[in-house]
C-alpha positions as a printed NumPy array, in Angstrom:
array([[ 97.884,  48.64 , 105.86 ],
       [100.207,  50.182, 103.354],
       [100.246,  53.965, 103.328],
       [101.339,  56.293, 100.573],
       [102.741,  59.706, 101.44 ],
       [ 99.832,  61.396,  99.687],
       [ 96.917,  59.586, 101.305],
       [ 94.88 ,  59.543, 104.491],
       [ 92.413,  56.731, 105.111],
       [ 88.966,  57.707, 106.441],
       [ 86.862,  55.404, 108.619],
       [ 83.231,  56.378, 109.159],
       [ 82.194,  54.841, 112.478],
       [ 78.432,  54.389, 112.466],
       [ 78.804,  52.547, 115.76 ],
       [ 75.586,  52.9  , 117.722],
       [ 74.199,  55.875, 115.826],
       [ 71.599,  53.59 , 114.263],
       [ 70.181,  53.239, 117.811],
       [ 69.063,  49.684, 117.127],
       [ 67.074,  50.508, 113.97 ],
       [ 68.218,  48.367, 111.025],
       [ 66.636,  50.611, 108.39 ],
       [ 68.421,  53.58 , 109.914],
       [ 71.703,  51.668, 109.856],
       [ 71.263,  50.937, 106.152],
       [ 70.474,  54.58 , 105.431],
       [ 73.609,  55.671, 107.281],
       [ 75.652,  53.221, 105.199],
       [ 74.263,  54.777, 102.033],
       [ 75.093,  58.302, 103.207],
       [ 78.601,  57.317, 104.271],
       [ 79.201,  55.587, 100.935],
       [ 78.085,  58.751,  99.132],
       [ 80.734,  60.68 , 101.069],
       [ 83.366,  58.344,  99.567],
       [ 85.023,  57.074, 102.74 ],
       [ 87.332,  54.062, 102.534],
       [ 85.717,  52.112, 105.378],
       [ 82.319,  52.023, 107.087],
       [ 82.545,  50.637, 110.582],
       [ 80.122,  49.232, 113.149],
       [ 80.445,  47.84 , 116.659],
       [ 79.324,  44.237, 117.064],
       [ 78.424,  43.178, 120.578],
       [ 75.679,  42.046, 122.889],
       [ 75.094,  43.136, 126.439],
       [ 75.506,  39.549, 127.596],
       [ 79.022,  39.201, 126.144],
       [ 80.222,  42.678, 127.129],
       [ 78.838,  43.697, 130.523],
       [ 78.523,  41.908, 133.863],
       [ 74.784,  42.204, 134.349],
       [ 75.054,  41.645, 138.101],
       [ 77.294,  44.679, 138.485],
       [ 75.88 ,  46.997, 135.818],
       [ 72.442,  45.827, 134.622],
       [ 71.57 ,  49.234, 133.141],
       [ 74.65 ,  49.224, 130.925],
       [ 73.877,  45.69 , 129.762],
       [ 70.388,  46.834, 128.841],
       [ 71.842,  49.781, 126.901],
       [ 74.101,  47.555, 124.785],
       [ 71.312,  45.064, 124.139],
       [ 69.14 ,  47.913, 122.851],
       [ 71.845,  48.975, 120.386],
       [ 72.745,  45.514, 119.073],
       [ 71.556,  43.518, 116.063],
       [ 71.332,  39.817, 115.334],
       [ 74.12 ,  38.031, 113.473],
       [ 72.012,  37.919, 110.324],
       [ 71.346,  41.642, 110.53 ],
       [ 75.043,  42.443, 110.898],
       [ 75.725,  40.222, 107.887],
       [ 73.102,  42.212, 105.965],
       [ 74.915,  45.426, 106.888],
       [ 78.268,  43.975, 105.809],
       [ 76.813,  42.839, 102.491],
       [ 75.274,  46.293, 101.994],
       [ 78.695,  47.911, 102.335],
       [ 80.197,  45.424,  99.905],
       [ 77.423,  46.097,  97.393],
       [ 78.337,  49.792,  97.517],
       [ 82.048,  48.983,  97.019],
       [ 83.013,  50.22 , 100.487],
       [ 85.135,  48.286, 102.977],
       [ 83.108,  46.979, 105.926],
       [ 84.644,  46.774, 109.375],
       [ 83.613,  46.436, 112.987],
       [ 84.999,  46.459, 116.475],
       [ 83.924,  43.014, 117.692],
       [ 83.964,  42.458, 121.41 ],
       [ 83.572,  38.685, 121.751],
       [ 85.389,  35.726, 120.261],
       [ 82.341,  33.949, 118.799],
       [ 81.411,  36.891, 116.598],
       [ 85.049,  37.621, 115.727],
       [ 85.21 ,  34.181, 114.152],
       [ 81.783,  34.538, 112.546],
       [ 82.567,  37.845, 110.812],
       [ 86.267,  37.308, 110.159],
       [ 85.827,  36.859, 106.41 ],
       [ 84.296,  40.336, 106.203],
       [ 87.205,  42.081, 107.914],
       [ 90.324,  43.266, 106.104],
       [ 91.765,  44.506, 109.411],
       [ 90.97 ,  44.345, 113.113],
       [ 90.059,  47.346, 115.232],
       [ 90.871,  47.193, 118.936],
       [ 88.898,  49.903, 120.708],
       [ 90.317,  51.88 , 123.605],
       [ 88.254,  49.919, 126.112],
       [ 89.859,  46.672, 124.948],
       [ 93.491,  47.839, 124.888],
       [ 94.12 ,  45.722, 127.998],
       [ 91.717,  42.868, 127.104],
       [ 94.53 ,  40.423, 126.331],
       [ 92.366,  37.306, 125.802],
       [ 90.522,  39.077, 122.957],
       [ 93.726,  40.618, 121.601],
       [ 95.504,  37.242, 121.611],
       [ 92.687,  35.677, 119.605],
       [ 92.933,  38.463, 117.018],
       [ 96.734,  38.458, 116.883],
       [ 96.858,  34.745, 116.112],
       [ 94.828,  35.406, 112.954],
       [ 97.496,  37.801, 111.683],
       [ 95.49 ,  40.521, 109.959],
       [ 96.528,  44.2  , 110.23 ],
       [ 95.392,  45.931, 113.423],
       [ 94.27 ,  49.41 , 114.339],
       [ 94.732,  49.988, 118.061],
       [ 93.061,  52.925, 119.808],
       [ 94.778,  54.319, 122.883],
       [ 92.121,  56.241, 124.788],
       [ 92.249,  55.757, 128.578],
       [ 95.85 ,  54.52 , 128.366],
       [ 99.338,  55.643, 129.286],
       [102.508,  54.912, 127.357],
       [103.413,  51.908, 129.526],
       [100.087,  50.21 , 128.715],
       [100.473,  50.947, 125.005],
       [103.986,  49.508, 124.994],
       [102.794,  46.444, 126.892],
       [100.004,  45.791, 124.408],
       [102.222,  46.261, 121.342],
       [104.875,  43.975, 122.857],
       [102.199,  41.378, 123.678],
       [100.806,  41.426, 120.136],
       [104.297,  41.035, 118.643],
       [105.094,  38.193, 121.036],
       [101.886,  36.345, 120.103],
       [102.544,  36.82 , 116.389],
       [105.881,  38.221, 115.112],
       [104.195,  39.351, 111.877],
       [103.188,  42.472, 113.824],
       [106.804,  43.598, 114.028],
       [106.237,  44.712, 110.437],
       [105.349,  48.385, 110.754],
       [102.688,  48.019, 108.08 ],
       [100.702,  45.648, 110.305],
       [ 99.699,  48.069, 113.091],
       [ 98.386,  51.612, 113.179],
       [ 98.294,  53.235, 116.627],
       [ 95.409,  55.652, 117.07 ],
       [ 95.611,  58.628, 119.392],
       [ 92.211,  58.88 , 121.08 ],
       [ 90.51 ,  60.491, 124.065],
       [ 87.608,  58.358, 125.265],
       [ 85.219,  61.028, 126.469],
       [ 82.035,  61.949, 124.621],
       [ 82.319,  64.739, 123.716],
       [ 85.971,  65.437, 124.423],
       [ 86.638,  68.861, 125.982],
       [ 88.944,  70.895, 123.75 ],
       [ 91.734,  70.899, 126.332],
       [ 91.62 ,  67.092, 126.561],
       [ 91.944,  66.384, 122.828],
       [ 95.736,  66.69 , 123.16 ],
       [ 96.683,  66.379, 119.504],
       [100.342,  66.795, 120.43 ],
       [100.167,  63.178, 121.569],
       [100.264,  62.321, 117.856],
       [103.783,  63.751, 117.704],
       [104.731,  61.916, 120.888],
       [103.518,  58.587, 119.507],
       [105.329,  59.246, 116.216],
       [108.574,  59.812, 118.108],
       [108.038,  56.692, 120.254],
       [106.919,  54.09 , 117.69 ],
       [107.911,  53.174, 114.151],
       [104.275,  52.342, 113.377],
       [102.021,  54.844, 111.578],
       [ 99.887,  56.959, 113.889],
       [ 96.23 ,  57.809, 113.382],
       [ 93.527,  59.726, 115.21 ],
       [ 90.142,  58.592, 116.502],
       [ 87.935,  61.636, 117.041],
       [ 85.415,  62.42 , 119.762],
       [ 85.493,  66.203, 119.405],
       [ 82.428,  68.224, 118.418],
       [ 84.548,  70.36 , 116.069],
       [ 85.12 ,  68.77 , 112.632],
       [ 88.18 ,  70.987, 112.105],
       [ 89.983,  68.899, 114.73 ],
       [ 90.41 ,  66.217, 112.072],
       [ 92.242,  68.61 , 109.775],
       [ 94.667,  69.527, 112.541],
       [ 95.305,  65.819, 113.182],
       [ 96.096,  65.329, 109.492],
       [ 98.432,  68.322, 109.609],
       [100.293,  66.578, 112.438],
       [100.702,  63.489, 110.269],
       [ 97.788,  61.2  , 111.194],
       [ 97.511,  58.482, 108.526],
       [ 94.088,  57.098, 109.507],
       [ 91.219,  59.304, 110.628],
       [ 88.306,  57.59 , 112.378],
       [ 85.182,  59.555, 113.209],
       [ 81.606,  58.82 , 114.205],
       [ 79.117,  59.303, 111.385],
       [ 75.469,  60.388, 111.429],
       [ 72.817,  61.883, 109.195],
       [ 72.371,  64.973, 111.392],
       [ 73.404,  66.158, 114.828],
       [ 70.232,  68.157, 115.272],
       [ 67.526,  66.847, 117.576],
       [ 69.485,  63.762, 118.654],
       [ 69.737,  62.681, 122.291],
       [ 72.231,  59.806, 121.999],
       [ 75.665,  61.196, 122.88 ],
       [ 77.59 ,  59.83 , 119.868],
       [ 75.646,  62.   , 117.409],
       [ 77.203,  65.079, 119.016],
       [ 80.734,  63.96 , 118.09 ],
       [ 79.768,  62.738, 114.611],
       [ 80.4  ,  64.057, 111.128],
       [ 77.655,  64.244, 108.523],
       [ 77.954,  63.492, 104.824],
       [ 78.546,  67.187, 104.082],
       [ 81.248,  67.343, 106.765],
       [ 83.069,  64.354, 105.274],
       [ 82.879,  65.708, 101.732],
       [ 84.295,  69.036, 102.928],
       [ 87.1  ,  67.223, 104.763],
       [ 88.006,  65.147, 101.717],
       [ 88.142,  68.294,  99.598],
       [ 90.735,  69.804, 101.969],
       [ 92.903,  66.72 , 102.452],
       [ 94.872,  67.096,  99.166],
       [ 95.835,  70.654, 100.167],
       [ 96.83 ,  69.526, 103.669],
       [ 99.031,  66.748, 102.302],
       [100.578,  69.049,  99.691],
       [101.591,  71.665, 102.253],
       [102.872,  68.994, 104.666],
       [105.438,  67.969, 102.065],
       [108.377,  65.905, 103.316],
       [110.668,  65.909, 106.335],
       [113.875,  66.904, 104.542],
       [115.107,  70.481, 104.799],
       [116.718,  71.557, 101.566],
       [115.968,  73.982,  98.73 ],
       [112.695,  73.039,  97.091],
       [112.197,  72.375,  93.408],
       [110.399,  75.701,  92.926],
       [113.22 ,  77.594,  94.68 ],
       [115.807,  75.929,  92.455],
       [114.004,  76.245,  89.134],
       [113.229,  79.927,  89.8  ],
       [116.952,  80.482,  90.498],
       [116.037,  82.142,  93.805],
       [118.98 ,  80.48 ,  95.536],
       [121.066,  82.864,  93.404],
       [118.865,  85.918,  92.926],
       [117.488,  86.171,  96.509],
       [120.849,  85.789,  98.241],
       [123.687,  88.26 ,  98.474],
       [127.183,  88.281,  97.092],
       [130.19 ,  90.45 ,  98.025],
       [130.983,  93.434,  95.779],
       [133.729,  96.065,  96.077],
       [132.553,  99.416,  97.411],
       [135.49 , 101.161,  95.677],
       [138.293, 100.38 ,  93.272],
       [140.581,  97.904,  94.96 ],
       [144.129,  97.303,  93.787],
       [145.612,  93.846,  93.517],
       [147.454,  92.894,  96.701],
       [145.803,  95.627,  98.775],
       [144.78 ,  94.752, 102.343],
       [141.029,  95.258, 102.71 ],
       [138.371,  95.151, 105.445],
       [134.605,  94.71 , 105.486],
       [134.029,  98.438, 104.935],
       [135.571,  98.045, 101.506],
       [132.685,  95.851, 100.368],
       [128.938,  96.025,  99.889],
       [126.742,  92.935, 100.119],
       [124.022,  92.905,  97.485],
       [121.908,  90.563,  95.468],
       [122.488,  88.33 ,  93.522],
       [124.898,  85.859,  95.145],
       [127.61 ,  86.4  ,  92.558],
       [131.26 ,  85.906,  93.37 ],
       [132.03 ,  85.418,  97.044],
       [128.962,  84.685,  99.195],
       [128.096,  87.296, 101.803]])
């Protein structure tokens, strides 16, 4: 995952917003493609491979309701490819990881799987770039997972091979739990690029994450939030939301600029470093060799002669 200074990658997470309806999933792909995102993402699972049915049978039933067959997921992947959009998915079992590997340009490890080392090991051995979400976790767990990935495959020591995503895994996330300052903390802790995975109901949250330097923005995507009962729709962006975000990103990146502090090109070319600053000028006629004090001078623009 190579990042330019003037770009932010957008991932539209359709996830379970299709609610098990293949036609709806295809329509959401078409809408997301029209919004010009870089990647359209799904979640590939089955209740049987994700949930212990003896402990939580209702949750197993929920995931089964929202899952497709292998052939249907392949149809969705091919649909994305036909629209010239990158397809991706969080895949939560090894069999389907191997089955869909050719469709994935990177791997996404969701917050719930940050500590699922058997799955992570299988992915790390393949050596593709990873996006790792950090909801539910503390810094020790994040460090442990990054160290584990790098131990399994040293290719991940390359800072272009991992993006760490700040995330809060509550749906929707209360405003005071979004904690965007964690982006700065992760930037100061790791050399890897930092992104943001959103579960806020306010689309402007994504702009603030970009302003803090997030390089990948992942958000749930839907056709409309109105009249929907499934929780993920409430934290989702629509096509219009994404288009509006993309229109503002160039401005956000322009005003972010760089991390050096020095006179800017516009300050230099306008000669403001001279005309806006003050020089020292005599307040009276001063004879050569005369002892003077500050009261003998006035300090005025421009910065001619001796600087104020």
